[in-house]
C-alpha positions in Angstrom: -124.6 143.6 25.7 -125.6 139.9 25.3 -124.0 137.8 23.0 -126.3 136.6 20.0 -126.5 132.6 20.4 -126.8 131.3 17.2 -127.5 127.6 15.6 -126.2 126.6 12.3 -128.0 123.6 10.4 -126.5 122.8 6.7 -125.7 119.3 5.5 -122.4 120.5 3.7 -119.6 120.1 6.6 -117.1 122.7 4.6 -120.2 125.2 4.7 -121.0 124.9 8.3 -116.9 125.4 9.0 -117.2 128.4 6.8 -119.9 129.7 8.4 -119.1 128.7 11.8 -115.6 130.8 10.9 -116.7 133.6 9.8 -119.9 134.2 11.9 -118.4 132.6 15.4 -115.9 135.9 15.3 -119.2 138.1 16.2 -122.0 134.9 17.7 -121.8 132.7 20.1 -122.3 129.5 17.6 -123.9 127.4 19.8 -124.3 124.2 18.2 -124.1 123.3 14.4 -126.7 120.1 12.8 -126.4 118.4 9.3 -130.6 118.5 8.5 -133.9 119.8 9.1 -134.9 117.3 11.9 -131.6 118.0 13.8 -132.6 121.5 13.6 -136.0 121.3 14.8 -134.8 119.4 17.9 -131.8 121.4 18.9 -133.9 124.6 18.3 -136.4 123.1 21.1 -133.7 122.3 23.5 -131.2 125.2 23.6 -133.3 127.9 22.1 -131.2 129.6 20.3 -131.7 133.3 19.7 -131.4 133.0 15.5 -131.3 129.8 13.2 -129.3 129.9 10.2 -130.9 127.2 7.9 -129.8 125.5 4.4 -132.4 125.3 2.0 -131.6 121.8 0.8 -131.3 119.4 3.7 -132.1 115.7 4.2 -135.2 114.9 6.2 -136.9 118.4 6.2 -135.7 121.5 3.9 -134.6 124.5 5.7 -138.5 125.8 4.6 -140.4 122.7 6.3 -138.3 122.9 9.4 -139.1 126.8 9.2 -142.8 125.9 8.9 -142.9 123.2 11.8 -141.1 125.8 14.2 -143.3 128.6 12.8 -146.1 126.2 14.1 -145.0 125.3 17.4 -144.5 129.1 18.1 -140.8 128.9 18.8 -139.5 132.5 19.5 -136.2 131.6 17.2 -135.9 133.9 13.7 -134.5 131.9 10.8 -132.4 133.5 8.9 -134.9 134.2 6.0 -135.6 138.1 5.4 -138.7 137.7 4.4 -139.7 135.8 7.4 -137.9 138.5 10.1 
């Protein structure tokens, strides 16, 4: 079975720790970024299998950079049930 590459974006270093914790135990955590622009671009270059995204980043929100990848037809689930 594959292991589940994941990519963290949240502008709170304690959360992405947390996270990176608790979640790197099961994922393969591949890279963590701080805002929504980070996370658009290290989505296109390592094409992660999910994206974790904060809401409230600087640059883009978790939602625009959602959108913009949504757009460009990246194959990458965010982490937002309604969008899986």
């Amino acid at each position: 079975m594959a292991v589940v590459r994941v990519l963290l974006a949240d502008d709170h270093a304690g959360v992405l720790r947390y996270v990176c914790g608790r979640l790197g135990k099961v994922f393969e955590i591949i890279e963590t970024v701080e805002d929504g622009q980070q996370a658009i671009d290290a989505t296109l270059r390592l094409d992660p299998d999910v994206l974790v995204l904060d809401i409230s980043m600087p640059v883009l929100n978790g939602f625009q950079a959602a959108a913009h990848l949504r757009d460009v037809k990246c194959r990458t689930q965010d982490s937002n049930p309604d969008s899986l």
